[in-house]
mmCIF file of C-alpha atoms in Angstrom:
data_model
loop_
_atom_site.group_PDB
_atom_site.id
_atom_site.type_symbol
_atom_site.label_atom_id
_atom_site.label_comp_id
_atom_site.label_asym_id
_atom_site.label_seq_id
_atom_site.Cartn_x
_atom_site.Cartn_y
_atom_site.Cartn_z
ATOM 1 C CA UNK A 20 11.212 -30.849 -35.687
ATOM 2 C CA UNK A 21 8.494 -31.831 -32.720
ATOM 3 C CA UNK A 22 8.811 -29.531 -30.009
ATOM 4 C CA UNK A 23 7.710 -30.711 -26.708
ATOM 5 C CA UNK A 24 5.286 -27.920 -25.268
ATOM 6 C CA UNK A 25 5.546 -28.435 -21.908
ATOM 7 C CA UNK A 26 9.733 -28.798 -22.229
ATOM 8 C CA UNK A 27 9.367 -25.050 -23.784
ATOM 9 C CA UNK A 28 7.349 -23.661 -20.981
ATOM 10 C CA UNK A 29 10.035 -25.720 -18.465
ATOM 11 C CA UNK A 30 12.723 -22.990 -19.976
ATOM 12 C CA UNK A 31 10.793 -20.109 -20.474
ATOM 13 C CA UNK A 32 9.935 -20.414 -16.831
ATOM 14 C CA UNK A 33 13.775 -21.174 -15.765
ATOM 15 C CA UNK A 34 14.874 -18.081 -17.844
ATOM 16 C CA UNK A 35 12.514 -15.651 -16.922
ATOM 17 C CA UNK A 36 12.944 -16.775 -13.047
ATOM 18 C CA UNK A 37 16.839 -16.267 -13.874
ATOM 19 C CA UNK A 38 16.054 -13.146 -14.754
ATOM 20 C CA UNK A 39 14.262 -11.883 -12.353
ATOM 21 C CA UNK A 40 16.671 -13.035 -9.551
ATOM 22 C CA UNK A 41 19.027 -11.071 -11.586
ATOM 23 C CA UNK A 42 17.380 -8.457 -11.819
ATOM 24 C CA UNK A 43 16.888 -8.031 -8.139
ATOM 25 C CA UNK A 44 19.983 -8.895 -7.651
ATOM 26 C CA UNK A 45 20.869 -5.563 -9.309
ATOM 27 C CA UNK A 46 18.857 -3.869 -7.422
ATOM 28 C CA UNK A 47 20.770 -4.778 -4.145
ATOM 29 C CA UNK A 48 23.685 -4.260 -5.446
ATOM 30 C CA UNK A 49 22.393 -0.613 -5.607
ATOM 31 C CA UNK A 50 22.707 -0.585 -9.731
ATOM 32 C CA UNK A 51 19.093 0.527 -9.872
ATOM 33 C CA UNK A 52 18.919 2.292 -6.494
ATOM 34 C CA UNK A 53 21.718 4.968 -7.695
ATOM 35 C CA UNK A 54 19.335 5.271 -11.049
ATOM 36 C CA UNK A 55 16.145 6.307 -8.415
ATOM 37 C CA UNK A 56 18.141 8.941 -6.872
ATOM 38 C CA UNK A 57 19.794 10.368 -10.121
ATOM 39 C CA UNK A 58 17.217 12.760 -11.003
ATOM 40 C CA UNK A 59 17.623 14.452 -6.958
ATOM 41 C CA UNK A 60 20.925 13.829 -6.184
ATOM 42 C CA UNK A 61 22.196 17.561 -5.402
ATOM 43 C CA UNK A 62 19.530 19.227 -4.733
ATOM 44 C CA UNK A 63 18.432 21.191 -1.775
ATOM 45 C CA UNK A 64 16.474 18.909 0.333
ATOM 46 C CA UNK A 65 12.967 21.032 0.761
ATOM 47 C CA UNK A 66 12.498 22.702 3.989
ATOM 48 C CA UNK A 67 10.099 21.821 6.184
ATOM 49 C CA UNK A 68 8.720 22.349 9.796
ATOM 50 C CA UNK A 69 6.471 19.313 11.608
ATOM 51 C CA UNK A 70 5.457 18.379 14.943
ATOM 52 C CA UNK A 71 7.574 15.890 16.474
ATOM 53 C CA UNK A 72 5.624 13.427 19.110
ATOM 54 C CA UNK A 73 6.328 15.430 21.953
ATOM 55 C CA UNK A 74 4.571 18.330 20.493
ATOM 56 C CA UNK A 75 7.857 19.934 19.359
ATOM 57 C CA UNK A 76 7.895 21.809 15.683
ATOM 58 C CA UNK A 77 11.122 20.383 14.378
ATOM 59 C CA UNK A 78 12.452 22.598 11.339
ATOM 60 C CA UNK A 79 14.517 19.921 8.989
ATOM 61 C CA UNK A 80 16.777 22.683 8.578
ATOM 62 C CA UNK A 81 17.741 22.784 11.886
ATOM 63 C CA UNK A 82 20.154 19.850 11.475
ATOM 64 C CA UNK A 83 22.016 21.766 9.202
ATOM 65 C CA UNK A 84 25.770 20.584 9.728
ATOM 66 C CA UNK A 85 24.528 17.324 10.177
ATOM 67 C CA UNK A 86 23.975 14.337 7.737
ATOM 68 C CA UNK A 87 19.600 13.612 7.796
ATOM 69 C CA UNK A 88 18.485 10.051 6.959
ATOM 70 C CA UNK A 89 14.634 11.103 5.973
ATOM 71 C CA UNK A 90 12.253 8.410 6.081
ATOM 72 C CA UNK A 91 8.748 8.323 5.406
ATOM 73 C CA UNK A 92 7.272 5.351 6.719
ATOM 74 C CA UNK A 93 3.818 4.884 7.939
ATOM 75 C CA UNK A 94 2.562 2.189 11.064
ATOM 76 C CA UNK A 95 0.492 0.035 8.336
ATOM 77 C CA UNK A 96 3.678 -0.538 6.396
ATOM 78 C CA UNK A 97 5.162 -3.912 7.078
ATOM 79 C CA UNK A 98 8.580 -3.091 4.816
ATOM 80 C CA UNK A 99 8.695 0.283 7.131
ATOM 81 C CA UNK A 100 8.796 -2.571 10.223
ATOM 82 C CA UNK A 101 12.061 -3.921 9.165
ATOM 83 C CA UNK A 102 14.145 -1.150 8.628
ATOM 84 C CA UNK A 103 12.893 0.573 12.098
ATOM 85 C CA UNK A 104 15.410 -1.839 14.105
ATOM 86 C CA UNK A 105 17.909 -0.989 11.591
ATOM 87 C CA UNK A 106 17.664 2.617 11.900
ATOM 88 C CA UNK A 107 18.028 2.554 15.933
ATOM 89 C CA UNK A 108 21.127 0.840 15.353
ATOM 90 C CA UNK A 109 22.394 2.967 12.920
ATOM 91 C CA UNK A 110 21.393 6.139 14.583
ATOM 92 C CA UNK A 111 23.380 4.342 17.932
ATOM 93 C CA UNK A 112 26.249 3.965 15.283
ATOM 94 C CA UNK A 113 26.747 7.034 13.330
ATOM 95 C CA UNK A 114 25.146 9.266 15.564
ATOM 96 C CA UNK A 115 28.047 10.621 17.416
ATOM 97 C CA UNK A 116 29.629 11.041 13.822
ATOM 98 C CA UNK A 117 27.024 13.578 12.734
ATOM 99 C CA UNK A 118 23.754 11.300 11.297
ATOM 100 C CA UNK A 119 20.355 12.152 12.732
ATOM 101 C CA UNK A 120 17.657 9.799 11.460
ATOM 102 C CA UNK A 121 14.321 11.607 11.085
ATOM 103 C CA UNK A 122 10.822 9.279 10.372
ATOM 104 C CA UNK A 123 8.352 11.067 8.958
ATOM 105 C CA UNK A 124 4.726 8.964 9.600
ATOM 106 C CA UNK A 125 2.545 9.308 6.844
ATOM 107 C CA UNK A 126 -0.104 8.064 8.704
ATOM 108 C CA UNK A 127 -3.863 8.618 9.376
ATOM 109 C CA UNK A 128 -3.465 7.024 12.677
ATOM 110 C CA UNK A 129 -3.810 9.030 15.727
ATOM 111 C CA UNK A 130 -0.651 10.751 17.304
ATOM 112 C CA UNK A 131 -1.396 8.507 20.569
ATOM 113 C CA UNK A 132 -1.529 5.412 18.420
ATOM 114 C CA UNK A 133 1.989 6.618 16.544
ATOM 115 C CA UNK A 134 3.281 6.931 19.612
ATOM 116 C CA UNK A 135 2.205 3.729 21.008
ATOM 117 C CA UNK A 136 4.108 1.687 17.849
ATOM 118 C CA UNK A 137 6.999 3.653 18.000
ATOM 119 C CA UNK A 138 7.030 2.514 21.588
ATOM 120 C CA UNK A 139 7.110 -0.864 20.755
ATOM 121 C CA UNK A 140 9.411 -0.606 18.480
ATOM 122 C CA UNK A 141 12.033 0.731 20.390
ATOM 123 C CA UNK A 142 12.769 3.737 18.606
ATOM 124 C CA UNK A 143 15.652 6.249 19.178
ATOM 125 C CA UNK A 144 15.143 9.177 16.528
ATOM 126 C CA UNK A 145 13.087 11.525 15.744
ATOM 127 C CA UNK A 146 9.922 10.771 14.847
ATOM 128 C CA UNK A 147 7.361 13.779 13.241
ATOM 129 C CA UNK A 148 3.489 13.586 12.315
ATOM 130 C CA UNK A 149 3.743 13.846 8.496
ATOM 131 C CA UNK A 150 1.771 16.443 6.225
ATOM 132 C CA UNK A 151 0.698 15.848 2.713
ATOM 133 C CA UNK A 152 2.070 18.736 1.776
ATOM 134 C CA UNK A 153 5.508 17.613 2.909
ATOM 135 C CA UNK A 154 5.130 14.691 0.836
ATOM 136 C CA UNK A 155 4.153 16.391 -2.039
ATOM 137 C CA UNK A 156 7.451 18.678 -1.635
ATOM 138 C CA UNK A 157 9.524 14.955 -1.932
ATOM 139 C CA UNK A 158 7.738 14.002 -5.208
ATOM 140 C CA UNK A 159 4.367 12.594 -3.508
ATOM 141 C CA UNK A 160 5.818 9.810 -1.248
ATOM 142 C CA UNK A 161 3.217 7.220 -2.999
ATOM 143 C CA UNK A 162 5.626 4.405 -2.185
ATOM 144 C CA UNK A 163 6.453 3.702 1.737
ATOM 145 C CA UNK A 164 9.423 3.588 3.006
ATOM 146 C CA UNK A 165 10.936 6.009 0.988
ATOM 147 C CA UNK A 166 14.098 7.184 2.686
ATOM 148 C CA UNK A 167 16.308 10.099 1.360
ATOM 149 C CA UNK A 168 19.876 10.684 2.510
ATOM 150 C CA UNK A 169 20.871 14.508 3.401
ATOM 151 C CA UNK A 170 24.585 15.623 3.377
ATOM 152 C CA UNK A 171 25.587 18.346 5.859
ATOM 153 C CA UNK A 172 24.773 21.324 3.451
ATOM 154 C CA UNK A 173 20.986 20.097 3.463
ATOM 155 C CA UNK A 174 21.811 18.833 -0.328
ATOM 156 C CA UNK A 175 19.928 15.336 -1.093
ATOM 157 C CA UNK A 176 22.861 12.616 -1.805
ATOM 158 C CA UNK A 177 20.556 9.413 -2.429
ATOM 159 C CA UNK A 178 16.477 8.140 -2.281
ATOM 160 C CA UNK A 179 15.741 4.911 -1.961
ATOM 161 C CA UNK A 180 12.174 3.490 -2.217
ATOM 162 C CA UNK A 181 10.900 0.439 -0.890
ATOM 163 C CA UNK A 182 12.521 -1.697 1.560
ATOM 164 C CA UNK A 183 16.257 -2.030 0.964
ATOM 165 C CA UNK A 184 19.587 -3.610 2.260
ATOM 166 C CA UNK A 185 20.993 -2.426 5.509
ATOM 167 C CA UNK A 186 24.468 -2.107 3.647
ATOM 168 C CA UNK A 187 22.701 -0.019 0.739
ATOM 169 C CA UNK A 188 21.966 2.327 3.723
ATOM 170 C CA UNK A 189 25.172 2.275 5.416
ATOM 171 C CA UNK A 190 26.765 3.141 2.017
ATOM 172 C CA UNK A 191 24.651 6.068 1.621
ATOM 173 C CA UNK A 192 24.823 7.488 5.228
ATOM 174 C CA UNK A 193 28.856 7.191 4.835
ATOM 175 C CA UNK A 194 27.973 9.221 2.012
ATOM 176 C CA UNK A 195 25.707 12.087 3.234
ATOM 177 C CA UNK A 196 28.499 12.074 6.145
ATOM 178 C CA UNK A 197 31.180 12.872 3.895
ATOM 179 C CA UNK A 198 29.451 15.647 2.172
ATOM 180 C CA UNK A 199 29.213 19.071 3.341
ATOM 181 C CA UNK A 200 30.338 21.026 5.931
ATOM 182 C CA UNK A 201 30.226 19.809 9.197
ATOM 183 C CA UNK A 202 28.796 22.668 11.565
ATOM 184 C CA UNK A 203 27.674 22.471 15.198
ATOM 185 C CA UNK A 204 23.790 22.290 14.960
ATOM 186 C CA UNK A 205 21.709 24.679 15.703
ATOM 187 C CA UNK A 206 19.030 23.697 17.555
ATOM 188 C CA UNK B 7 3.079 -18.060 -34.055
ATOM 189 C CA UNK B 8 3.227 -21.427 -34.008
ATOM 190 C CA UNK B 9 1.231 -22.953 -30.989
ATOM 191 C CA UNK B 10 4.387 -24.271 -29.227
ATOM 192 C CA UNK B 11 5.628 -21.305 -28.262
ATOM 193 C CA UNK B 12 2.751 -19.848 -26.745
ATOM 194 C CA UNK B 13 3.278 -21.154 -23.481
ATOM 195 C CA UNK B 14 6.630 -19.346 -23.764
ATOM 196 C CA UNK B 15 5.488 -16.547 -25.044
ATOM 197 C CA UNK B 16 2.633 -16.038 -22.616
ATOM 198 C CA UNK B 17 5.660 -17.584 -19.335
ATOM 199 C CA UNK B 18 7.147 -14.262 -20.538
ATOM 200 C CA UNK B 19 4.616 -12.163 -20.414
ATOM 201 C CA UNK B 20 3.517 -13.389 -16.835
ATOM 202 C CA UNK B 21 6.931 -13.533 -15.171
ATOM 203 C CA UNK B 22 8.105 -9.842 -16.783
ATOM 204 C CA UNK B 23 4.354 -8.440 -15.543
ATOM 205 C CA UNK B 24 5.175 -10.154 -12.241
ATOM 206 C CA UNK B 25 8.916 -8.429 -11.931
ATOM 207 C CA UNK B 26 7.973 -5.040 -12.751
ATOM 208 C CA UNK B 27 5.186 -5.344 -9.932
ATOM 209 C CA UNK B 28 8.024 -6.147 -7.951
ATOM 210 C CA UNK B 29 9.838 -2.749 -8.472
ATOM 211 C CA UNK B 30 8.826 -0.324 -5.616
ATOM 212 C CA UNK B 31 7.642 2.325 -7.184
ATOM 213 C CA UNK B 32 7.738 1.092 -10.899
ATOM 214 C CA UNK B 33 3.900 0.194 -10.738
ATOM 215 C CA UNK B 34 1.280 1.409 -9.101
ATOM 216 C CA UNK B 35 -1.214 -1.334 -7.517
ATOM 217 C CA UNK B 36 -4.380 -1.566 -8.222
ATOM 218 C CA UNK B 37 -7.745 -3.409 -7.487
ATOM 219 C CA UNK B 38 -10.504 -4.003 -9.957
ATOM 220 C CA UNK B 39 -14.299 -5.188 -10.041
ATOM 221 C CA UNK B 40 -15.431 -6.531 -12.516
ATOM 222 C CA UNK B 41 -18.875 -5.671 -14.007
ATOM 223 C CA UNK B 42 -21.571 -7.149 -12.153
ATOM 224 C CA UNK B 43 -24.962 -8.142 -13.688
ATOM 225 C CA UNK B 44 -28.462 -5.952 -12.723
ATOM 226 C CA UNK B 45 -29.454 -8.122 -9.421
ATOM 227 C CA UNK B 46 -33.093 -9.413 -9.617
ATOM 228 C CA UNK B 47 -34.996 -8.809 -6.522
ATOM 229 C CA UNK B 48 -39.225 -9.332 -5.633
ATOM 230 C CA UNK B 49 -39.153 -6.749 -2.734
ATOM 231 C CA UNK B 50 -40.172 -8.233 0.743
ATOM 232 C CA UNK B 51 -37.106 -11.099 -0.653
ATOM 233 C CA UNK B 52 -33.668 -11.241 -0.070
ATOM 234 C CA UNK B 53 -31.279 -11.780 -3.276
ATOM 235 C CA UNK B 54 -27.345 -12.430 -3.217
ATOM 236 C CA UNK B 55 -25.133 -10.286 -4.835
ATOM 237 C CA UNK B 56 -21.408 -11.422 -5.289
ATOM 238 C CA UNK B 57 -18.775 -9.209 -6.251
ATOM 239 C CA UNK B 58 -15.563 -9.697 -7.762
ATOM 240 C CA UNK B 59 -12.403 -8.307 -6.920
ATOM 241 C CA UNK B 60 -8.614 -8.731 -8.982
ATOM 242 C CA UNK B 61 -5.786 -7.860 -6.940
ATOM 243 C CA UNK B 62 -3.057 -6.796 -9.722
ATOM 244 C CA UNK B 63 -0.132 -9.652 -10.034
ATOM 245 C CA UNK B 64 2.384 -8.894 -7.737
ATOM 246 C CA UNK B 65 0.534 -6.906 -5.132
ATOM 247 C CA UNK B 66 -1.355 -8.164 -1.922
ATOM 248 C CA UNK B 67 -3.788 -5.939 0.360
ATOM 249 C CA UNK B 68 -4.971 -7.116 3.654
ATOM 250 C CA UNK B 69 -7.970 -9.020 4.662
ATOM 251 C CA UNK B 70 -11.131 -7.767 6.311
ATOM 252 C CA UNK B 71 -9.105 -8.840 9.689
ATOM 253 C CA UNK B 72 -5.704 -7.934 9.689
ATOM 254 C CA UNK B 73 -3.509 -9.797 12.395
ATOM 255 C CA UNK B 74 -2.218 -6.160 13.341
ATOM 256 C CA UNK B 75 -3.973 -3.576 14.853
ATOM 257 C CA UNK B 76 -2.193 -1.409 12.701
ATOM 258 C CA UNK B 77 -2.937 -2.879 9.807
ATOM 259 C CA UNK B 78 -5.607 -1.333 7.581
ATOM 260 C CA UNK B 79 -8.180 -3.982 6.856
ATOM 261 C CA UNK B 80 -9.857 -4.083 3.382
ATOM 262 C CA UNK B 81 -13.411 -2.840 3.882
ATOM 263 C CA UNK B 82 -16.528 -2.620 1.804
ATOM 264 C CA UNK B 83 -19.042 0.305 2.501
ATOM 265 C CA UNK B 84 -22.422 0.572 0.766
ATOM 266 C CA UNK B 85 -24.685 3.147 0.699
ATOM 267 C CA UNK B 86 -27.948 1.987 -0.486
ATOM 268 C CA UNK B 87 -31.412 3.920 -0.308
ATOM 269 C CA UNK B 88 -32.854 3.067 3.313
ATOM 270 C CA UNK B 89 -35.397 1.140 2.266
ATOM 271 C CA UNK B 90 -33.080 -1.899 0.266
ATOM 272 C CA UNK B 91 -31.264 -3.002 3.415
ATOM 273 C CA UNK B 92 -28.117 -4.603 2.782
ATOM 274 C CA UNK B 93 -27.246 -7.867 5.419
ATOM 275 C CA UNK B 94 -25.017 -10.266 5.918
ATOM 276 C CA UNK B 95 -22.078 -8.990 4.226
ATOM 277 C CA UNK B 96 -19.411 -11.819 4.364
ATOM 278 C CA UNK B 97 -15.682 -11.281 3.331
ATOM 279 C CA UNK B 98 -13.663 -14.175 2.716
ATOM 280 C CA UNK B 99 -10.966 -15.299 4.973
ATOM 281 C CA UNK B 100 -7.379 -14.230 4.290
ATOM 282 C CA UNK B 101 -4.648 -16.273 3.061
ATOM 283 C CA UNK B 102 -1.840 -16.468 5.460
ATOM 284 C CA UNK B 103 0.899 -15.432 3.764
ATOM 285 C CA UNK B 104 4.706 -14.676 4.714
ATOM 286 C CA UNK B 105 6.625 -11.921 3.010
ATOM 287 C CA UNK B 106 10.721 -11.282 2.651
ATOM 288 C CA UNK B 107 10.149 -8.238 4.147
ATOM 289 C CA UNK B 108 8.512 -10.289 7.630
ATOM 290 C CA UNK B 109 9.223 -13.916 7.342
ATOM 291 C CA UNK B 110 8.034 -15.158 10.884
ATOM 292 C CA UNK B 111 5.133 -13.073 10.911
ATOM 293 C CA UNK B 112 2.249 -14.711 7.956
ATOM 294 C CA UNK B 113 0.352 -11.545 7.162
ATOM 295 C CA UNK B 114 -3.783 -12.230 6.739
ATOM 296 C CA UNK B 115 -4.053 -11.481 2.896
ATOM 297 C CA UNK B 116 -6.210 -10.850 -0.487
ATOM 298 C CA UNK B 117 -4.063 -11.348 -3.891
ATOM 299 C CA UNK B 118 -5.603 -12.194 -7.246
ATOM 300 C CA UNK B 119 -9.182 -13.325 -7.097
ATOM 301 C CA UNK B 120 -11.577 -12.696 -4.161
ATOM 302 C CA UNK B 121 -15.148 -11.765 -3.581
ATOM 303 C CA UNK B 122 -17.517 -10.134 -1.051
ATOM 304 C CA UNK B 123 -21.042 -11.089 -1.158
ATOM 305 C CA UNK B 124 -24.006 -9.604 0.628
ATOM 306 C CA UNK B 125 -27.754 -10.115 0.437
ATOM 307 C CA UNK B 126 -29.971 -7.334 -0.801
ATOM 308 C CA UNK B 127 -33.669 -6.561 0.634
ATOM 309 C CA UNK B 128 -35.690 -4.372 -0.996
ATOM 310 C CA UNK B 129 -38.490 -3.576 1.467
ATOM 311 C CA UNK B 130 -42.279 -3.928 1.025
ATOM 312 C CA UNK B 131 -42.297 -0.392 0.520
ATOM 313 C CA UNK B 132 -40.077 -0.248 -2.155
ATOM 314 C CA UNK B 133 -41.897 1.235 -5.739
ATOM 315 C CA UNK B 134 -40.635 -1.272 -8.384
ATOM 316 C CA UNK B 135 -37.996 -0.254 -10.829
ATOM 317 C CA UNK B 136 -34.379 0.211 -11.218
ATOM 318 C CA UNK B 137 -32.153 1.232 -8.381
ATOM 319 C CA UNK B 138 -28.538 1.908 -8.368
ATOM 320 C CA UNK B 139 -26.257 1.268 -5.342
ATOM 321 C CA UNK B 140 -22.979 2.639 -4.883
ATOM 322 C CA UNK B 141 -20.363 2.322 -2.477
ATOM 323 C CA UNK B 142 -16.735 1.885 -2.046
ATOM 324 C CA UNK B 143 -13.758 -0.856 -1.404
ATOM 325 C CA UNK B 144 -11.148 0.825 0.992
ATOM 326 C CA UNK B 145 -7.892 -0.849 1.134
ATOM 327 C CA UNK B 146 -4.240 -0.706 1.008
ATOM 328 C CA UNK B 147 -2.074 -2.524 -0.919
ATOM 329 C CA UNK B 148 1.785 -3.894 -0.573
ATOM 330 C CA UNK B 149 3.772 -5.785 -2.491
ATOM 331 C CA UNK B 150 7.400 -7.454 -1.395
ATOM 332 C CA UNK B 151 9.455 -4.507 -0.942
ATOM 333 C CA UNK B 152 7.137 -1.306 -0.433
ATOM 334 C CA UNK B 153 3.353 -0.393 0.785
ATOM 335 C CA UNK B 154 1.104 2.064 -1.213
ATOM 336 C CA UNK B 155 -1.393 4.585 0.978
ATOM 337 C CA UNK B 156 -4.502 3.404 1.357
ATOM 338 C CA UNK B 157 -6.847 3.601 -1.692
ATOM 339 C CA UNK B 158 -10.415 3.696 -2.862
ATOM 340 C CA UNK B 159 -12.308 1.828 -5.363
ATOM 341 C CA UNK B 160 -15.907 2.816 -6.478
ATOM 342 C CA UNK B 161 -18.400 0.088 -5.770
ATOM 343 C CA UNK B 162 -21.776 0.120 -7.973
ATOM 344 C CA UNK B 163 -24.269 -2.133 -9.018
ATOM 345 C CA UNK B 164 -28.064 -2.140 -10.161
ATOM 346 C CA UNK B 165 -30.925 -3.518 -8.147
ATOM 347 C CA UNK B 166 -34.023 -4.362 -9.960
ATOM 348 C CA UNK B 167 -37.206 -4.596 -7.807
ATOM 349 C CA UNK B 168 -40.050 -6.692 -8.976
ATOM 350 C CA UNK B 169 -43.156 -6.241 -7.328
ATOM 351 C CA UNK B 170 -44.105 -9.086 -5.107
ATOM 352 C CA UNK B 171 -47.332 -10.240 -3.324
ATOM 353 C CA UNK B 172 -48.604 -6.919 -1.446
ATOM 354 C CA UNK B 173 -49.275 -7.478 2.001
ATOM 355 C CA UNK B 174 -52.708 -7.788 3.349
ATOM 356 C CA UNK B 175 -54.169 -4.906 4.585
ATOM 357 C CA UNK B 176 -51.190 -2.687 3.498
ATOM 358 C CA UNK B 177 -51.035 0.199 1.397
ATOM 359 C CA UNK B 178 -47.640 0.348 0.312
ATOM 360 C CA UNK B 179 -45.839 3.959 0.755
ATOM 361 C CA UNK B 180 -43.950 5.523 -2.139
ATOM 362 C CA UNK B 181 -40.116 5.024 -2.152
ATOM 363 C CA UNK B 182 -38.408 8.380 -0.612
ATOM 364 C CA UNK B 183 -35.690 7.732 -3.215
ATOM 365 C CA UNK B 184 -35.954 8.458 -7.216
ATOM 366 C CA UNK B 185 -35.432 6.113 -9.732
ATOM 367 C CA UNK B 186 -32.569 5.999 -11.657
#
């Protein structure tokens, strides 16, 4: 039987575009998100003390009692640009419950410039001048945003890298919420 | 195989390639040169060197002029013995391209193929003989979902200097710089 070369490459093109929409699809649904965070789920988040843009030193363990959304983010990363509005809503939202959104920059950038985007983007949470050595502490950070969700006992409930859906991130806040003891702060 | 179903075969390989790319973290991006023929030069003359660039499928990094200030702009820098002057180093123009992760805002773009050309000099004073130039491609690459921190490729390529009509009167000096 004759097969039609370019009919073949027609299908092979459908298919494999079927499954990569598929694929991604999984991936918002959070199928391959919850396989990311497997191998930290539970464990202590790692301590850590950085300067915030006020010239604060913010211990991470200070918000102990509290659920922490950590996100490393830097002001070159467009993905990092999306979920910034998200987070100022979010912190608006579940703030009063407990959740205290932290954005680490990873930057090279100046703290002035920092300061000057985080400006412009309207931000609301805390914002600290990153250290490589923090990074290295959360696996190397060598994908921005990476974003890892703290219960209340400092315990990591869920990473997430790359840019993800606002209701993958509501999910997991609920989640670091529900964990842990709530405490009064400490700060 | 038979030959019809190597366009599927090879659909496959490009589309798979292409969605692990897309998986933050899954593959790390990368930019390659590839290998660039010894440049023939007679020194007082200028020759053109072009150099060739692969962005890996999947990825993009930005152009030599990002639309953001913030943006960290793909940048070539040479360091050539001071007596082979490198001019007129010419980037091409970025594609504008939109991303999911900003539709309304077309980013200023390398992906795939792109080269940087420059002219080469070698001055009169130049000895003739081999010369190798090194420098290094900064830039910082992004695909749909996730950005990667900035990175840097080695840059190097061999200048040959052929000795050209001496000029009147002159005595030319020795090169300050060793041969290869």
């Amino acid at each position: 039987m004759k097969r039609n070369p370019a009919a073949l490459f027609f299908v092979a093109a459908v298919v494999a575009a079927m499954l990569f929409v598929g694929f991604h699809a999984a991936r918002r649904a959070g199928g391959d998100a919850s396989a990311d965070s497997l191998d930290v789920a539970g464990k202590p988040a790692p301590d850590f003390t950085l300067q915030s843009l006020d010239g604060k030193n913010i211990q991470l363990s200070s918000y102990k009692g509290q659920a922490v959304l950590l996100n490393f983010w830097a002001t070159w990363c467009g993905p990092c640009k999306i979920e910034m509005p998200w987070f100022v809503e979010l912190q608006k939202e579940y703030g009063p419950q407990g959740l205290q959104i932290v954005g680490v920059a990873m930057d090279d950038a100046s703290k002035e410039e920092i300061t000057k985007f985080v400006k412009e983007m309207g931000v609301n949470y805390t914002i600290l001048l990153g250290k490589e050595a923090v990074g290295q502490e959360y696996g190397g950070v060598n994908v921005l945003p990476t974003t890892f969700f703290i219960d209340r006992d400092g315990k990591i409930v869920a990473r997430e890298f790359g840019l993800q859906s606002r209701s993958l991130f509501v999910d997991n806040i609920k989640k670091a919420l529900s964990q842990g003891h709530a405490v009064q702060a400490q700060k | 195989m038979q030959m019809t179903n190597k366009p599927l075969a090879i659909a496959l390989l490009l589309v798979t390639s292409c969605a692990l790319a897309q998986s933050p973290g899954k593959k790390a991006p990368s930019v390659t040169m590839a290998p660039v023929e010894p440049v023939t030069v007679t020194r007082g003359k200028g020759g053109a060197v072009s150099l060739h660039f692969r962005v890996a499928s999947g990825f993009h990094i930005n152009s030599n002029t990002p639309k953001s200030e913030f943006l960290i702009p793909t940048a070539l820098k040479m360091d050539a013995p001071t007596d082979i002057v490198l001019t007129k180093l010419t980037y091409p123009q970025g594609a504008e391209m939109s991303f999911p992760f900003a539709p309304n805002e077309p980013l200023s773009v390398y992906s795939g193929d792109f080269t940087v050309s420059m002219t080469v000099r070698p001055l009169h004073t130049v000895q003739p003989g081999k010369y190798a130039i090194h420098g290094d491609l900064k830039y910082q690459a992004c695909d749909n979902a996730a950005c990667y921190p900035p990175k840097h490729l080695p840059v190097d390529f061999e200048v040959k200097v052929l000795k050209g009509a001496t000029p009147a009167g002159k005595n030319p000096a020795q090169s300050p710089h060793a041969h290869r």
